[in-house]
Coordinates of C-alpha atoms in Angstrom, one line a residue:
Chain A
M1 CA 0.2 0.3 0.1
I2 CA 1.1 3.5 -0.7
R3 CA 0.5 6.9 0.4
I4 CA 0.0 9.7 -1.6
F5 CA -0.4 13.1 -0.2
V6 CA -1.2 15.9 -2.4
T7 CA -0.2 19.6 -1.7
G8 CA -1.2 21.2 -5.0
G9 CA 1.4 22.8 -7.1
T10 CA 1.4 23.0 -11.1
F11 CA 0.1 19.8 -11.2
D12 CA -3.1 20.5 -9.9
K13 CA -3.5 24.1 -11.5
T14 CA -6.5 24.4 -12.9
Y15 CA -7.8 27.6 -15.6
D16 CA -11.0 29.0 -14.1
E17 CA -12.9 30.3 -16.9
I18 CA -14.5 32.8 -15.1
T19 CA -12.1 34.8 -13.7
G20 CA -9.4 33.8 -16.7
Q21 CA -7.0 33.1 -14.0
L22 CA -5.0 30.2 -12.8
S23 CA -6.4 28.0 -9.8
F24 CA -6.7 25.3 -7.3
A25 CA -10.0 23.1 -7.1
D26 CA -10.3 19.3 -6.6
T27 CA -7.0 17.3 -7.4
H28 CA -6.6 15.3 -10.7
L29 CA -4.8 12.5 -8.4
P30 CA -7.4 9.8 -9.0
E31 CA -8.0 10.7 -12.7
M32 CA -4.6 10.4 -13.2
L33 CA -4.5 7.0 -11.8
R34 CA -7.5 6.5 -13.8
L35 CA -5.8 6.8 -16.7
G36 CA -2.5 5.2 -15.9
R37 CA -4.8 2.1 -15.5
S38 CA -2.8 1.8 -12.0
R39 CA -3.6 -1.4 -9.8
I40 CA -1.2 0.0 -7.2
E41 CA -3.3 -0.3 -4.1
V42 CA -2.8 3.7 -2.8
S43 CA -4.4 5.7 0.0
V44 CA -4.8 9.7 -1.7
R45 CA -5.2 12.5 1.1
T46 CA -5.0 16.0 0.0
L47 CA -3.2 17.6 2.8
M48 CA -3.4 21.8 0.9
M49 CA -3.7 23.0 -2.9
I50 CA -1.4 25.6 -2.7
D51 CA 1.2 27.1 -5.4
S52 CA 4.6 25.6 -3.2
L53 CA 5.9 29.5 -3.7
E54 CA 3.2 30.1 -0.8
M55 CA 4.3 27.4 1.5
T56 CA 5.2 28.0 4.8
D57 CA 7.0 26.3 7.5
T58 CA 3.2 25.6 9.4
D59 CA 2.9 23.8 5.8
R60 CA 6.1 22.0 5.7
D61 CA 5.8 20.9 9.5
L62 CA 1.9 19.7 8.6
I63 CA 3.2 17.5 6.0
V64 CA 6.3 16.2 8.1
R65 CA 3.5 15.0 10.6
N66 CA 1.5 13.4 7.9
C67 CA 5.1 11.3 6.9
Q68 CA 5.5 10.7 10.4
Q69 CA 2.1 9.3 11.4
C70 CA 0.5 7.5 8.6
D71 CA 1.0 3.7 8.6
E72 CA 2.4 3.2 5.0
S73 CA 6.2 3.2 4.3
C74 CA 5.8 4.0 0.9
I75 CA 4.7 7.9 0.1
V76 CA 4.5 9.6 -2.9
I77 CA 3.9 13.5 -2.4
T78 CA 2.6 15.7 -5.4
H79 CA 4.2 19.1 -4.9
G80 CA 4.9 22.4 -6.8
T81 CA 8.1 22.0 -8.2
D82 CA 9.7 25.7 -7.0
T83 CA 10.1 25.0 -3.3
M84 CA 10.1 20.5 -3.6
V85 CA 13.7 20.5 -2.4
E86 CA 13.2 22.7 0.7
T87 CA 10.2 20.2 1.5
A88 CA 12.6 17.1 0.4
A89 CA 15.3 18.7 3.1
A90 CA 12.7 19.0 6.1
L91 CA 11.3 15.5 5.6
A92 CA 15.0 14.3 5.5
R93 CA 15.2 15.8 9.0
R94 CA 12.6 14.3 10.9
V95 CA 11.4 11.1 8.7
S96 CA 13.0 8.1 9.0
D97 CA 13.1 4.6 7.4
K98 CA 10.2 5.4 5.1
T99 CA 10.9 5.7 1.6
I100 CA 9.5 9.3 0.1
V101 CA 9.3 10.5 -3.4
L102 CA 8.5 14.1 -3.9
T103 CA 7.0 14.9 -7.6
G104 CA 5.3 17.3 -9.5
A105 CA 4.9 19.0 -12.9
M106 CA 6.2 22.0 -15.1
I107 CA 3.0 21.5 -17.0
P108 CA -0.9 21.8 -15.4
Y109 CA -2.3 18.0 -15.8
A110 CA -5.5 20.0 -17.2
F111 CA -3.6 20.8 -20.1
G112 CA -3.2 18.2 -22.5
S113 CA 0.3 17.9 -23.0
S114 CA 1.4 17.7 -19.5
D115 CA 4.4 15.7 -17.8
G116 CA 2.7 14.9 -14.7
L117 CA 1.2 11.3 -16.3
F118 CA 5.0 10.9 -16.9
N119 CA 6.1 11.8 -13.5
L120 CA 3.2 10.1 -11.7
G121 CA 4.1 6.7 -13.3
S122 CA 7.8 7.3 -12.6
A123 CA 7.4 8.5 -8.4
L124 CA 5.4 5.5 -8.1
S125 CA 7.9 2.9 -9.4
F126 CA 10.6 4.8 -7.4
V127 CA 8.9 4.5 -4.4
Q128 CA 8.2 0.9 -4.6
V129 CA 12.2 0.0 -5.1
L130 CA 14.2 2.4 -3.4
P131 CA 15.7 2.1 -0.1
P132 CA 14.6 4.3 2.7
G133 CA 15.2 8.0 2.1
V134 CA 13.5 11.1 0.7
Y135 CA 13.7 11.6 -3.0
I136 CA 12.9 14.0 -6.1
A137 CA 11.4 12.1 -9.5
M138 CA 11.6 14.6 -11.8
N139 CA 12.3 14.2 -15.6
G140 CA 12.5 10.1 -15.4
R141 CA 15.4 10.7 -13.1
H142 CA 15.3 10.3 -9.1
F143 CA 17.9 12.4 -7.0
K144 CA 18.2 12.1 -3.1
W145 CA 17.0 15.1 -1.5
N146 CA 20.4 16.6 -0.7
K147 CA 21.7 15.9 -4.5
V148 CA 19.4 18.2 -6.2
R149 CA 18.3 21.7 -7.0
K150 CA 15.5 23.0 -9.9
N151 CA 17.2 24.6 -12.7
R152 CA 15.0 27.7 -13.0
E153 CA 16.0 28.7 -16.3
T154 CA 15.4 25.5 -18.1
G155 CA 12.9 24.1 -15.6
A156 CA 14.7 20.7 -15.1
F157 CA 15.9 19.2 -11.8
E158 CA 20.1 18.4 -11.9
T159 CA 22.6 16.8 -9.8
V160 CA 24.7 19.0 -7.0
S161 CA 27.4 17.7 -5.8
Chain B
M1 CA 22.6 5.1 -20.4
I2 CA 19.3 3.3 -21.3
R3 CA 18.3 1.7 -24.7
I4 CA 15.3 1.7 -25.3
F5 CA 13.8 -1.3 -28.7
V6 CA 10.4 -0.3 -30.2
T7 CA 8.6 -3.2 -31.5
G8 CA 5.4 -1.6 -31.9
G9 CA 1.8 -2.8 -30.1
T10 CA -1.3 -0.2 -28.8
F11 CA 1.0 2.1 -27.7
D12 CA 2.0 3.0 -31.2
K13 CA -1.0 2.5 -33.0
T14 CA -2.2 5.2 -35.0
Y15 CA -5.7 6.5 -36.9
D16 CA -5.4 6.3 -40.2
E17 CA -7.7 8.4 -41.4
I18 CA -8.4 7.3 -45.2
T19 CA -8.6 3.9 -44.5
G20 CA -10.5 4.5 -41.6
Q21 CA -8.6 2.0 -40.0
L22 CA -5.6 1.8 -37.2
S23 CA -2.2 1.2 -38.5
F24 CA 0.9 1.9 -37.2
A25 CA 3.2 4.6 -38.7
D26 CA 6.2 6.0 -37.2
T27 CA 6.7 5.9 -33.0
H28 CA 5.5 8.0 -30.4
L29 CA 8.2 7.4 -28.5
P30 CA 10.5 10.4 -28.8
E31 CA 7.4 12.9 -28.7
M32 CA 6.4 11.0 -25.5
L33 CA 10.1 11.9 -24.0
R34 CA 9.7 15.2 -25.3
L35 CA 6.4 15.7 -23.5
G36 CA 7.6 13.8 -20.1
R37 CA 10.4 16.2 -20.2
S38 CA 12.9 13.4 -20.0
R39 CA 16.4 14.6 -19.0
I40 CA 17.6 10.2 -19.3
E41 CA 20.3 9.9 -21.2
V42 CA 18.5 7.3 -23.9
S43 CA 18.8 6.0 -27.1
V44 CA 15.9 4.5 -29.5
R45 CA 15.9 2.2 -32.0
T46 CA 12.7 0.5 -33.9
L47 CA 12.9 -3.0 -34.6
M48 CA 10.0 -3.8 -35.7
M49 CA 6.2 -2.0 -36.1
I50 CA 4.0 -4.7 -35.5
D51 CA 1.2 -6.1 -33.5
S52 CA 2.2 -8.8 -30.6
L53 CA -0.4 -11.0 -31.9
E54 CA 1.6 -11.4 -35.2
M55 CA 5.2 -11.9 -33.9
T56 CA 6.7 -14.6 -34.8
D57 CA 9.9 -16.7 -33.4
T58 CA 12.0 -14.7 -36.6
D59 CA 11.1 -11.4 -34.7
R60 CA 11.4 -12.8 -31.3
D61 CA 14.8 -13.6 -31.9
L62 CA 15.5 -10.2 -33.5
I63 CA 14.3 -8.6 -30.2
V64 CA 17.0 -11.2 -28.2
R65 CA 19.7 -10.7 -30.6
N66 CA 19.5 -6.9 -30.1
C67 CA 19.5 -6.8 -26.5
Q68 CA 22.3 -9.7 -25.9
Q69 CA 24.5 -7.3 -28.8
C70 CA 23.8 -3.9 -27.5
D71 CA 26.1 -2.1 -25.0
E72 CA 23.5 -0.7 -22.6
S73 CA 22.8 -3.1 -19.4
C74 CA 19.8 -1.0 -18.9
I75 CA 16.9 -1.7 -21.6
V76 CA 13.3 -0.6 -22.0
I77 CA 11.4 -2.5 -24.7
T78 CA 7.8 -1.1 -25.7
H79 CA 6.0 -4.4 -26.8
G80 CA 1.9 -4.8 -27.5
T81 CA 0.1 -6.1 -24.1
D82 CA -1.1 -9.5 -26.1
T83 CA 1.9 -11.8 -26.4
M84 CA 4.5 -9.6 -23.8
V85 CA 5.1 -12.5 -21.6
E86 CA 6.1 -14.6 -24.2
T87 CA 8.7 -12.4 -25.3
A88 CA 9.8 -11.6 -21.8
A89 CA 10.2 -15.6 -21.4
A90 CA 12.4 -15.3 -24.4
L91 CA 14.6 -12.6 -22.8
A92 CA 15.3 -14.5 -19.7
R93 CA 16.1 -17.8 -21.5
R94 CA 18.9 -15.7 -23.3
V95 CA 19.9 -12.5 -22.1
S96 CA 21.7 -12.8 -18.4
D97 CA 23.1 -9.7 -16.9
K98 CA 20.9 -7.0 -18.0
T99 CA 17.9 -5.3 -16.8
I100 CA 15.3 -5.5 -19.5
V101 CA 11.3 -3.8 -18.7
L102 CA 8.9 -4.2 -21.0
T103 CA 5.8 -2.0 -21.2
G104 CA 3.0 -1.2 -23.7
A105 CA -0.4 0.4 -23.7
M106 CA -4.0 -0.5 -23.4
I107 CA -5.0 2.5 -25.4
P108 CA -2.8 4.3 -28.1
Y109 CA -0.9 7.0 -27.0
A110 CA -2.5 9.2 -30.2
F111 CA -5.5 9.0 -28.2
G112 CA -5.5 12.0 -25.5
S113 CA -6.4 9.2 -22.8
S114 CA -3.7 6.9 -23.5
D115 CA -2.2 5.3 -20.2
G116 CA 1.1 5.1 -22.4
L117 CA 3.2 8.2 -20.8
F118 CA 2.2 6.6 -17.5
N119 CA 3.6 3.2 -18.1
L120 CA 6.6 4.9 -20.3
G121 CA 7.5 6.9 -17.1
S122 CA 7.0 4.0 -14.7
A123 CA 9.5 1.4 -17.1
L124 CA 12.2 4.2 -17.6
S125 CA 12.3 4.0 -13.8
F126 CA 11.9 0.6 -12.8
V127 CA 14.6 -0.2 -15.5
Q128 CA 17.2 2.2 -13.6
V129 CA 16.7 0.6 -10.1
L130 CA 15.7 -2.9 -10.5
P131 CA 18.7 -5.6 -10.4
P132 CA 19.5 -7.7 -13.4
G133 CA 16.5 -9.7 -14.8
V134 CA 13.5 -9.6 -17.3
Y135 CA 10.5 -7.7 -16.0
I136 CA 6.9 -6.6 -17.1
A137 CA 5.9 -3.4 -16.1
M138 CA 2.4 -2.4 -16.3
N139 CA -0.2 -0.8 -14.6
G140 CA 2.2 1.4 -12.2
R141 CA 3.6 -2.3 -11.2
H142 CA 6.6 -4.7 -12.0
F143 CA 6.5 -8.3 -12.5
K144 CA 9.2 -10.8 -12.9
W145 CA 8.8 -12.4 -16.3
N146 CA 7.6 -15.6 -15.1
K147 CA 5.3 -14.5 -12.4
V148 CA 2.8 -12.6 -14.4
R149 CA -0.4 -12.8 -16.9
K150 CA -2.5 -10.5 -18.8
N151 CA -5.8 -11.0 -17.7
R152 CA -8.0 -11.3 -20.5
E153 CA -11.1 -10.4 -19.6
T154 CA -10.1 -6.7 -17.4
G155 CA -6.9 -6.3 -19.4
A156 CA -4.8 -5.8 -16.7
F157 CA -1.7 -7.8 -15.7
E158 CA -1.7 -10.0 -12.4
T159 CA 0.7 -11.8 -10.5
V160 CA 0.8 -15.9 -10.8
S161 CA 2.6 -17.9 -8.5
Chain C
M1 CA -34.7 24.4 -31.5
I2 CA -32.2 22.0 -33.7
R3 CA -32.9 18.7 -33.8
I4 CA -29.3 16.6 -33.8
F5 CA -30.0 12.7 -35.0
V6 CA -26.7 10.5 -34.5
T7 CA -25.9 7.8 -36.6
G8 CA -22.4 6.3 -35.7
G9 CA -19.6 7.1 -38.4
T10 CA -15.9 7.9 -37.3
F11 CA -17.1 11.0 -35.1
D12 CA -17.9 8.3 -32.7
K13 CA -15.7 5.7 -32.9
T14 CA -14.1 4.5 -29.7
Y15 CA -10.9 2.1 -28.7
D16 CA -12.1 -1.0 -27.3
E17 CA -8.8 -1.6 -24.9
I18 CA -10.2 -5.2 -24.6
T19 CA -10.5 -6.6 -28.3
G20 CA -8.1 -3.9 -29.8
Q21 CA -10.5 -2.7 -32.1
L22 CA -12.8 0.3 -33.0
S23 CA -16.1 -0.3 -32.0
F24 CA -19.1 2.3 -31.0
A25 CA -20.5 2.8 -27.5
D26 CA -22.0 5.5 -26.7
T27 CA -22.6 8.9 -29.1
H28 CA -20.0 11.5 -27.9
L29 CA -22.5 14.1 -28.3
P30 CA -23.6 15.8 -25.7
E31 CA -20.1 15.9 -24.1
M32 CA -19.1 17.6 -27.5
L33 CA -21.8 20.0 -26.5
R34 CA -20.6 20.4 -23.5
L35 CA -16.6 21.0 -24.4
G36 CA -18.0 23.8 -26.8
R37 CA -20.2 25.0 -24.2
S38 CA -23.0 25.3 -26.6
R39 CA -26.2 27.6 -25.9
I40 CA -28.2 26.4 -28.5
E41 CA -31.6 24.8 -27.5
V42 CA -31.3 21.1 -29.4
S43 CA -32.5 18.0 -29.0
V44 CA -30.3 14.9 -29.4
R45 CA -31.4 11.5 -30.4
T46 CA -29.4 8.3 -31.7
L47 CA -31.1 6.1 -34.4
M48 CA -28.3 4.0 -35.2
M49 CA -24.5 3.4 -33.9
I50 CA -23.1 2.1 -37.2
D51 CA -19.9 2.5 -39.7
S52 CA -21.7 4.3 -42.7
L53 CA -20.1 2.0 -45.4
E54 CA -22.9 -0.8 -43.4
M55 CA -25.8 1.5 -43.9
T56 CA -28.9 0.0 -45.6
D57 CA -31.6 1.3 -47.1
T58 CA -33.8 0.5 -44.3
D59 CA -31.4 2.6 -42.0
R60 CA -31.7 5.3 -44.8
D61 CA -35.6 4.9 -44.8
L62 CA -35.1 5.1 -40.7
I63 CA -32.9 8.7 -40.9
V64 CA -35.7 10.0 -43.6
R65 CA -38.6 9.1 -41.8
N66 CA -37.2 10.4 -38.7
C67 CA -36.5 13.7 -40.4
Q68 CA -39.8 14.1 -41.7
Q69 CA -41.6 13.6 -38.6
C70 CA -39.9 15.3 -36.1
D71 CA -41.1 18.9 -35.3
E72 CA -38.0 21.2 -35.7
S73 CA -37.4 22.4 -39.0
C74 CA -33.1 22.2 -38.4
I75 CA -31.8 18.8 -38.6
V76 CA -28.3 18.2 -37.9
I77 CA -26.9 14.8 -38.7
T78 CA -23.6 13.0 -37.7
H79 CA -22.6 10.5 -40.4
G80 CA -20.0 8.1 -41.6
T81 CA -18.3 10.4 -44.0
D82 CA -18.1 7.5 -46.7
T83 CA -21.7 7.5 -47.8
M84 CA -23.0 10.7 -46.0
V85 CA -23.9 11.9 -50.0
E86 CA -25.7 8.6 -50.3
T87 CA -28.1 9.8 -47.4
A88 CA -28.0 13.3 -48.3
A89 CA -29.7 12.3 -51.7
A90 CA -32.4 10.1 -50.1
L91 CA -33.0 13.2 -47.8
A92 CA -33.2 15.5 -50.7
R93 CA -35.7 13.2 -52.4
R94 CA -38.1 12.8 -49.6
V95 CA -37.8 15.8 -47.2
S96 CA -39.3 19.5 -48.3
D97 CA -39.2 22.8 -46.0
K98 CA -36.5 21.5 -43.6
T99 CA -33.0 22.6 -43.4
I100 CA -31.1 19.4 -43.0
V101 CA -26.9 19.4 -42.8
L102 CA -24.6 16.3 -42.2
T103 CA -21.5 16.1 -40.7
G104 CA -18.7 13.8 -39.4
A105 CA -15.2 13.6 -38.7
M106 CA -12.3 12.0 -40.5
I107 CA -10.6 11.1 -37.0
P108 CA -12.5 10.1 -34.0
Y109 CA -13.6 12.3 -31.4
A110 CA -12.0 10.0 -28.6
F111 CA -8.6 10.6 -30.1
G112 CA -7.5 14.2 -28.6
S113 CA -6.5 15.4 -32.3
S114 CA -10.2 14.9 -34.0
D115 CA -11.5 17.3 -36.5
G116 CA -15.2 16.2 -35.1
L117 CA -15.9 19.4 -33.1
F118 CA -14.5 21.6 -35.4
N119 CA -17.1 20.3 -37.8
L120 CA -20.0 20.1 -34.9
G121 CA -19.4 23.9 -34.3
S122 CA -19.5 24.4 -38.2
A123 CA -22.7 22.3 -39.3
L124 CA -24.3 23.7 -35.9
S125 CA -24.0 27.1 -37.3
F126 CA -24.7 26.5 -41.1
V127 CA -28.4 25.1 -40.2
Q128 CA -29.3 28.2 -38.3
V129 CA -29.0 30.4 -41.4
L130 CA -28.9 28.3 -44.6
P131 CA -32.5 28.4 -46.5
P132 CA -34.3 25.0 -46.2
G133 CA -32.3 21.9 -48.2
V134 CA -30.4 19.3 -47.5
Y135 CA -26.7 20.1 -47.0
I136 CA -22.9 18.8 -46.3
A137 CA -20.9 20.3 -43.9
M138 CA -17.2 19.3 -44.1
N139 CA -13.8 21.0 -44.2
G140 CA -15.4 24.2 -42.9
R141 CA -17.4 24.1 -45.7
H142 CA -20.7 24.0 -47.0
F143 CA -22.3 21.9 -50.1
K144 CA -25.5 21.2 -52.0
W145 CA -26.4 17.5 -51.2
N146 CA -25.9 17.6 -55.2
K147 CA -22.8 19.2 -55.7
V148 CA -20.7 17.1 -53.9
R149 CA -18.3 14.0 -53.3
K150 CA -15.7 12.5 -50.9
N151 CA -12.6 12.5 -52.5
R152 CA -11.3 9.3 -51.5
E153 CA -7.7 9.6 -51.9
T154 CA -7.3 13.2 -49.6
G155 CA -10.2 12.6 -47.5
A156 CA -11.7 16.1 -48.2
F157 CA -15.3 16.7 -49.4
E158 CA -15.0 18.7 -53.1
T159 CA -17.2 20.6 -55.3
V160 CA -18.7 18.7 -58.3
S161 CA -20.4 20.7 -61.3
Chain D
M1 CA -11.4 33.8 -49.5
I2 CA -11.1 34.7 -45.7
R3 CA -9.6 37.1 -43.7
I4 CA -8.6 36.2 -40.1
F5 CA -7.3 38.7 -37.6
V6 CA -6.0 37.5 -34.6
T7 CA -5.8 39.4 -31.8
G8 CA -5.1 37.3 -28.9
G9 CA -7.4 36.3 -25.8
T10 CA -7.9 33.5 -24.0
F11 CA -7.9 31.4 -26.9
D12 CA -4.2 31.3 -27.6
K13 CA -3.5 32.0 -24.1
T14 CA -0.3 29.2 -23.2
Y15 CA 1.0 28.2 -20.1
D16 CA 4.8 29.6 -19.2
E17 CA 6.4 26.5 -17.4
I18 CA 9.5 28.2 -16.6
T19 CA 7.4 31.6 -14.8
G20 CA 4.1 29.2 -14.2
Q21 CA 2.1 32.2 -15.5
L22 CA -0.3 32.2 -18.7
S23 CA 1.3 34.2 -21.8
F24 CA 1.1 34.6 -25.1
A25 CA 3.2 33.1 -27.5
D26 CA 2.5 32.3 -31.7
T27 CA -1.4 32.1 -32.6
H28 CA -2.8 28.5 -32.5
L29 CA -5.0 29.5 -35.6
P30 CA -2.7 27.8 -38.0
E31 CA -2.7 24.6 -36.1
M32 CA -6.3 24.5 -35.5
L33 CA -7.2 25.1 -38.7
R34 CA -5.1 22.2 -39.8
L35 CA -6.6 20.1 -37.0
G36 CA -10.4 20.6 -38.4
R37 CA -8.9 19.9 -41.5
S38 CA -10.6 23.2 -43.0
R39 CA -10.6 23.4 -46.4
I40 CA -11.5 27.2 -46.7
E41 CA -9.3 29.6 -48.5
V42 CA -8.4 31.8 -45.7
S43 CA -5.2 34.7 -44.9
V44 CA -4.0 35.1 -41.7
R45 CA -2.7 38.0 -40.0
T46 CA -1.9 38.9 -36.3
L47 CA -2.5 42.1 -35.6
M48 CA -1.9 42.1 -31.7
M49 CA -1.5 39.1 -28.8
I50 CA -3.2 40.4 -25.5
D51 CA -5.4 40.2 -23.3
S52 CA -8.7 42.1 -24.4
L53 CA -9.0 43.6 -20.9
E54 CA -5.8 45.9 -22.1
M55 CA -7.5 46.6 -25.5
T56 CA -6.7 50.6 -26.1
D57 CA -8.6 52.7 -27.9
T58 CA -5.2 52.9 -30.4
D59 CA -5.8 49.0 -30.3
R60 CA -9.0 48.8 -31.6
D61 CA -8.3 51.6 -34.4
L62 CA -5.7 49.2 -35.9
I63 CA -8.0 46.7 -35.9
V64 CA -11.2 48.5 -37.6
R65 CA -8.6 49.6 -39.9
N66 CA -7.3 46.3 -40.9
C67 CA -10.7 45.5 -41.7
Q68 CA -11.3 48.8 -43.8
Q69 CA -8.4 47.9 -46.1
C70 CA -8.5 44.4 -46.3
D71 CA -9.4 43.0 -49.7
E72 CA -11.8 40.6 -48.7
S73 CA -15.3 40.9 -47.4
C74 CA -15.9 38.2 -45.5
I75 CA -13.5 38.8 -41.9
V76 CA -12.8 36.7 -38.5
I77 CA -11.8 38.2 -35.7
T78 CA -10.2 35.9 -32.7
H79 CA -10.5 38.7 -29.4
G80 CA -10.8 38.1 -25.9
T81 CA -14.5 37.2 -24.8
D82 CA -14.5 40.4 -22.1
T83 CA -14.1 43.0 -24.5
M84 CA -15.7 41.3 -27.5
V85 CA -18.7 43.4 -27.3
E86 CA -17.2 46.8 -27.5
T87 CA -14.5 46.3 -30.4
A88 CA -17.8 44.7 -32.2
A89 CA -19.3 48.2 -31.8
A90 CA -16.0 50.3 -32.6
L91 CA -16.5 47.9 -36.3
A92 CA -20.2 48.5 -36.6
R93 CA -19.5 52.4 -36.4
R94 CA -16.9 52.2 -39.3
V95 CA -17.0 49.5 -41.5
S96 CA -19.9 48.9 -43.5
D97 CA -20.4 46.2 -46.5
K98 CA -18.8 43.4 -45.1
T99 CA -19.6 40.6 -42.8
I100 CA -17.2 40.1 -39.8
V101 CA -17.4 37.4 -37.5
L102 CA -15.6 37.9 -33.6
T103 CA -15.2 35.2 -31.9
G104 CA -12.7 33.5 -29.1
A105 CA -12.9 31.1 -26.1
M106 CA -13.5 30.5 -22.5
I107 CA -10.8 27.9 -22.2
P108 CA -7.3 28.6 -23.7
Y109 CA -6.9 26.1 -27.3
A110 CA -3.4 25.0 -25.6
F111 CA -5.7 23.1 -22.8
G112 CA -6.7 20.0 -24.7
S113 CA -10.5 20.8 -23.4
S114 CA -11.0 24.2 -25.1
D115 CA -14.5 25.6 -26.4
G116 CA -12.0 27.1 -28.9
L117 CA -12.4 24.5 -32.0
F118 CA -15.8 24.8 -32.0
N119 CA -15.9 28.1 -31.9
L120 CA -13.5 28.5 -34.7
G121 CA -16.1 26.3 -36.9
S122 CA -18.8 28.4 -36.2
A123 CA -17.2 31.7 -37.0
L124 CA -15.9 30.5 -39.8
S125 CA -19.5 29.0 -41.3
F126 CA -21.2 31.9 -40.0
V127 CA -19.5 34.5 -41.8
Q128 CA -20.0 32.7 -45.2
V129 CA -23.6 32.8 -45.1
L130 CA -24.4 35.7 -43.1
P131 CA -25.1 39.6 -44.7
P132 CA -23.0 42.2 -43.9
G133 CA -22.7 43.7 -40.7
V134 CA -20.8 43.1 -37.1
Y135 CA -21.6 39.5 -35.7
I136 CA -20.4 38.2 -32.6
A137 CA -20.1 33.9 -32.5
M138 CA -19.6 32.5 -29.2
N139 CA -21.3 29.5 -28.0
G140 CA -22.8 27.8 -31.3
R141 CA -25.1 31.1 -31.4
H142 CA -24.8 34.3 -33.2
F143 CA -25.5 37.7 -32.3
K144 CA -25.7 41.3 -33.7
W145 CA -23.1 43.6 -32.4
N146 CA -25.7 45.6 -30.9
K147 CA -27.7 42.9 -29.3
V148 CA -25.5 41.2 -27.0
R149 CA -23.4 40.9 -24.2
K150 CA -21.3 38.4 -22.1
N151 CA -22.9 37.1 -18.8
R152 CA -19.8 37.6 -16.1
E153 CA -21.1 35.6 -14.2
T154 CA -22.2 32.5 -16.3
G155 CA -19.3 33.2 -19.4
A156 CA -22.0 33.1 -21.5
F157 CA -22.9 35.6 -24.7
E158 CA -26.7 36.2 -24.5
T159 CA -29.0 38.4 -25.8
V160 CA -30.2 41.7 -25.1
S161 CA -33.2 43.8 -26.3

């Protein structure tokens, strides 16, 4: 059984046709799992629906405590890419003995041309086979939480040493 | 570096608007990797573009030899789901010391609502972390080649003991 | 009020993931009208769900009688493109004083990249402003029933004199 | 021959994956015409790429002059929905003897689930058959420029008397 925590991010941004702005409504996770014909046992819980640039220490604390307290030892977290590394670090300091994989998207899933489904397939796969630790799964790759940064110019995640 | 061998299957079926039939043209793999913002080093080679129900022993032999002879030790094969298990068995008998993951799709990628992108993200992730052996990655799960079958009624892959 | 009769055709073909074949299930018309944010008053009725190459004289007779007997004077018919011209001729011989527009698609709507939504918007617009008669709306154009043929090599509809 | 003037609006909004904001790049019109298998003779010209809430009198003057000076007597204008009615009024005051149809979208075309393709098919059809005048084509309907308003709560266009 894999636990999935939803926190928002580009992954779940929606176009609000009345305001003409991007916004958050419900998560697309269940629809994405259906589309991917996923047969993994998962339990999905939405913790927040926010842009990761607006994520506070209190929000991060909530994520950490949920990871500590849940029964599952395999956890995937959908998260905005801008501060994904920061949340990964907070988790690494306070959660041990669990495999936690954070993932997200550069393009909202509600756009037909999103990388979200690829990343979700990737994160759910890595979490099943990686040893305990905190990882980021983006661009088809996985990174240890303290060996990665987002390149703000290209949008890609890359290894730092 | 991951080697990707393309063999066709539902993954790459296209709708031919002149004949009104499903057919094969070029593979969608490069487009899918672009959409997924994949930053994995891959080398893609199309071996054939066929429905896996029409795959012969000669075709399987070609796949096996390509896996034996390529330099890469991580290999993903896109394949029709109907005889994926059979090809996995042929590979297991004749290729060792390499991690080979077969994947496919229930819905053609050219359809907007395909599971292909999810499965591709999954297969490319499993191949990076699983020990040498032959596996099938479908429905978000991975199976050893001799512990899996396709359930023809549900379309899902499931464990056999 | 516009009457819409559904008869099948490429428009409504679906990919059956168990058999791997194209098939017909329910019509996508209501979903397409929703997607187009249509505010036209319409009444949708499915007469049949078949490939137009398999349409018999009895089927055509059923279409004709429905057009004769319905209260609406504006009618859109979704239809396979292969014998659309033949059905248009049957209608022209036996229905007068109504504006009837036949339309279809080269690519199934269930594929993300269909021309169906464009054609539906076109047909619903033409039917509101053209004088009584039987027309085909394809490729953004409208044709009188006796001035059109489908070019089987290009898939496009063109004027004949 | 139909002239198409592009002015931006939701129709052409794109998601900028580096900034995470909606923005304008190139118009999607040619791609949409290709998708719709349009065989209408058109000549496309981008006049501006802006949100219609930011459209100034100078911008509107540019649109008017282009409509006055072009050779074609059938003109489609893609336009943001928020001030579409205002531009229609400016055109009606200064352009006569031409059929001008303004259209737009509630959802960007770059989103898979846009109403844009439906509206484009509709606008291109109305412009071929309506008498000279200025019209808005939205929601499958057409409205005279002085008989329409956008309902800001529902997002739909409706008749005013």
